[in-house]
CSV table of C-alpha atoms in Angstrom, one decimal:
chain,number,residue,atom,x,y,z
S,1373,GLU,CA,-5.7,-28.3,23.5
S,1374,VAL,CA,-5.8,-30.1,20.2
S,1375,GLU,CA,-8.7,-32.2,21.4
S,1376,VAL,CA,-10.7,-29.1,22.2
S,1377,LEU,CA,-9.8,-27.5,18.9
S,1378,CYS,CA,-10.5,-30.5,16.7
S,1379,PRO,CA,-14.4,-30.5,16.8
S,1380,ALA,CA,-14.5,-26.8,16.0
S,1381,PHE,CA,-12.1,-27.3,13.2
S,1382,ALA,CA,-14.1,-30.2,11.8
S,1383,ARG,CA,-17.3,-28.1,11.9
S,1384,ALA,CA,-15.7,-25.2,10.1
S,1385,TYR,CA,-14.2,-27.6,7.5
S,1386,ALA,CA,-17.6,-29.2,6.9
S,1387,GLU,CA,-19.2,-25.8,6.5
S,1388,HIS,CA,-16.6,-24.6,4.0
S,1389,TYR,CA,-16.4,-27.9,2.1
S,1390,PRO,CA,-19.7,-29.8,2.4
S,1391,ALA,CA,-19.5,-33.5,1.5
S,1392,GLU,CA,-22.1,-33.2,-1.3
S,1393,LYS,CA,-19.9,-30.7,-3.2
S,1394,THR,CA,-16.4,-30.8,-4.7
S,1395,MET,CA,-13.6,-28.6,-3.5
S,1396,SER,CA,-14.5,-26.0,-6.2
S,1397,GLY,CA,-18.1,-25.9,-4.9
S,1398,LYS,CA,-19.8,-27.8,-7.8
S,1399,PRO,CA,-22.2,-30.8,-7.2
S,1400,ARG,CA,-20.4,-34.2,-7.0
S,1401,GLN,CA,-20.6,-36.6,-9.9
S,1402,ARG,CA,-19.4,-39.5,-7.8
S,1403,GLN,CA,-20.3,-40.6,-4.3
S,1404,VAL,CA,-18.3,-39.3,-1.3
S,1405,GLY,CA,-15.1,-41.3,-1.1
S,1406,GLY,CA,-14.9,-42.0,-4.9
S,1407,GLY,CA,-12.0,-40.7,-7.0
S,1408,ARG,CA,-8.5,-39.9,-6.1
S,1409,LYS,CA,-7.6,-39.8,-2.4
S,1410,GLY,CA,-6.0,-36.7,-1.0
S,1411,GLY,CA,-2.8,-36.5,1.0
S,1412,LEU,CA,-4.5,-35.4,4.2
S,1413,HIS,CA,-7.4,-37.9,4.8
S,1414,GLU,CA,-8.5,-37.3,8.4
S,1415,THR,CA,-9.5,-34.0,10.1
S,1416,GLU,CA,-6.8,-34.6,12.7
S,1417,GLN,CA,-4.2,-34.8,10.0
S,1418,LYS,CA,-5.4,-31.5,8.5
S,1419,LEU,CA,-5.4,-29.8,11.8
S,1420,LEU,CA,-1.9,-31.1,12.7
S,1421,PHE,CA,-0.7,-30.0,9.3
S,1422,ILE,CA,-1.9,-26.4,9.6
S,1423,LEU,CA,-0.8,-26.1,13.3
S,1424,VAL,CA,2.8,-27.3,12.4
S,1425,GLN,CA,2.9,-24.8,9.6
S,1426,GLN,CA,1.8,-22.0,11.9
S,1427,LYS,CA,4.0,-22.9,14.8
S,1428,ALA,CA,7.2,-23.8,13.1
S,1429,TYR,CA,6.7,-22.0,9.7
S,1430,PRO,CA,9.0,-24.5,7.8
S,1431,LEU,CA,9.7,-24.3,4.1
S,1432,GLN,CA,6.9,-25.8,2.1
S,1433,THR,CA,9.3,-28.4,0.7
S,1434,LEU,CA,10.1,-29.6,4.2
S,1435,LEU,CA,6.4,-29.6,5.2
S,1436,GLY,CA,5.8,-31.7,2.1
S,1437,GLU,CA,8.4,-34.2,3.0
S,1438,VAL,CA,7.0,-34.6,6.5
S,1439,PHE,CA,3.4,-35.0,5.3
S,1440,GLU,CA,4.3,-36.8,2.1
S,1441,LEU,CA,2.9,-34.1,-0.2
S,1442,SER,CA,4.4,-32.1,-3.1
S,1443,GLN,CA,5.3,-28.5,-2.6
S,1444,PRO,CA,2.5,-27.1,-4.8
S,1445,ARG,CA,0.0,-29.4,-2.9
S,1446,VAL,CA,1.4,-28.1,0.5
S,1447,ASN,CA,0.7,-24.5,-0.8
S,1448,GLU,CA,-2.9,-25.5,-1.7
S,1449,TRP,CA,-3.5,-27.0,1.7
S,1450,ILE,CA,-2.1,-24.0,3.5
S,1451,HIS,CA,-4.4,-21.6,1.6
S,1452,ARG,CA,-7.4,-24.0,2.1
S,1453,LEU,CA,-6.9,-24.6,5.8
S,1454,LEU,CA,-5.8,-21.2,7.2
S,1455,PRO,CA,-9.3,-19.6,7.0
S,1456,ILE,CA,-10.8,-22.7,8.5
S,1457,LEU,CA,-8.3,-22.6,11.5
S,1458,LYS,CA,-9.1,-18.9,12.0
S,1459,GLU,CA,-12.9,-19.6,12.0
S,1460,ALA,CA,-12.4,-22.5,14.5
S,1461,LEU,CA,-10.3,-20.4,16.8
S,1462,ASP,CA,-12.8,-17.6,16.6
S,1463,GLU,CA,-15.6,-20.0,17.4
S,1464,LEU,CA,-13.7,-21.0,20.6
S,1465,GLY,CA,-13.1,-17.4,21.4
S,1466,VAL,CA,-9.3,-17.6,21.5
S,1467,LEU,CA,-8.3,-15.3,18.7
S,1468,PRO,CA,-6.5,-12.1,19.8
S,1469,GLU,CA,-8.5,-8.9,19.7
S,1470,ARG,CA,-7.5,-6.6,16.8
S,1471,ASP,CA,-9.5,-3.5,17.9
S,1472,PRO,CA,-7.8,-1.7,20.9
S,1473,GLN,CA,-11.1,-0.1,22.2
S,1474,HIS,CA,-12.9,-3.5,22.1
S,1475,PHE,CA,-9.9,-5.1,23.9
S,1476,ALA,CA,-10.0,-2.5,26.7
S,1477,GLN,CA,-13.8,-3.1,27.2
S,1478,SER,CA,-13.5,-6.9,27.2
S,1479,GLU,CA,-10.7,-6.8,29.8
S,1480,LEU,CA,-12.9,-4.6,32.1
S,1481,GLN,CA,-15.6,-7.3,32.1
S,1482,TYR,CA,-13.4,-9.6,34.2
S,1483,GLY,CA,-13.4,-7.2,37.2
S,1484,GLU,CA,-9.8,-7.0,38.4
S,1485,ARG,CA,-7.2,-5.3,36.3
S,1486,PRO,CA,-5.2,-8.0,34.4
S,1487,GLU,CA,-1.4,-8.0,34.5
S,1488,LEU,CA,-0.3,-7.4,30.9
S,1489,ILE,CA,3.0,-7.8,29.1
S,1490,ILE,CA,3.5,-5.3,26.3
S,1491,GLU,CA,5.8,-6.3,23.4
S,1492,GLY,CA,6.6,-4.4,20.3
S,1493,THR,CA,7.8,-6.5,17.3
S,1494,GLU,CA,9.2,-5.6,14.0
S,1495,ARG,CA,9.3,-7.6,10.7
S,1496,ARG,CA,11.7,-6.6,8.1
S,1497,ARG,CA,10.2,-5.8,4.7
S,1498,GLN,CA,11.3,-4.7,1.3
S,1499,ARG,CA,12.0,-1.0,0.9
S,1500,PRO,CA,8.9,0.7,-0.6
S,1501,LYS,CA,9.4,2.7,-3.8
S,1502,ASP,CA,7.0,5.5,-2.7
S,1503,VAL,CA,8.8,8.2,-0.7
S,1504,ALA,CA,5.9,8.6,1.8
S,1505,LYS,CA,5.7,4.9,2.4
S,1506,GLN,CA,9.5,4.8,2.9
S,1507,ALA,CA,9.3,7.4,5.6
S,1508,ALA,CA,6.5,5.4,7.4
S,1509,THR,CA,8.4,2.1,7.5
S,1510,TYR,CA,12.0,3.3,7.9
S,1511,ARG,CA,13.8,2.3,11.1
S,1512,GLY,CA,16.8,4.6,11.4
S,1513,LYS,CA,18.4,2.7,14.3
S,1514,LYS,CA,18.8,-0.5,12.3
S,1515,LYS,CA,18.9,1.1,8.9
S,1516,THR,CA,16.0,-1.1,7.7
S,1517,HIS,CA,12.4,-0.8,6.7
S,1518,CYS,CA,10.0,-2.7,9.0
S,1519,ASP,CA,6.4,-3.4,9.7
S,1520,LYS,CA,5.6,-2.8,13.4
S,1521,HIS,CA,3.2,-4.6,15.7
S,1522,VAL,CA,2.1,-4.3,19.3
S,1523,VAL,CA,1.2,-7.4,21.2
S,1524,LEU,CA,-0.4,-7.5,24.7
S,1525,VAL,CA,-0.1,-10.8,26.5
S,1526,GLN,CA,-1.9,-11.7,29.8
S,1527,ALA,CA,0.9,-12.5,32.3
S,1528,LYS,CA,-0.9,-15.3,34.2
S,1529,THR,CA,-2.4,-17.2,31.2
S,1530,LYS,CA,0.3,-16.4,28.6
S,1531,ARG,CA,-2.6,-15.7,26.2
S,1532,VAL,CA,-2.2,-13.1,23.5
S,1533,GLY,CA,-5.1,-10.7,24.2
S,1534,PHE,CA,-4.4,-8.0,21.6
S,1535,LEU,CA,-2.5,-7.9,18.3
S,1536,SER,CA,-2.3,-4.5,16.6
S,1537,GLN,CA,-2.7,-4.0,12.9
S,1538,THR,CA,0.5,-3.7,10.8
């Protein structure tokens, strides 16, 4: 799976950060390869870094220890690589659908009705100060405030087909 994802990730990275420009988008003063070397040299390292962060979601300090980066540098890399990963996954067509009507239409294209697993998830959140927002996020059963999501997974492929908005 990583071998399939790596070329799309490399294309998205090259599109976002062309070799003839600096990270800030300005024209280079030195040739490519000149100057200080970054912590994540190869495309495969960058992809592994962001996949580990997304799968395990470790503390940035721990991720820095594993990849020999400082915590602020880890934070920079996460913010730099997340949009690139999303673009690469979108190019491969494996991102979950976010629009329920579009999901229903795309599932009908395959002919037979897919067997779906429906899961509702909740993420705890800080109690909002606004009374109207409190009512929308309050979960009386657990006495907490939560953001709610609905996830539809295809039973055969175990692929997330739909992820609702928060």
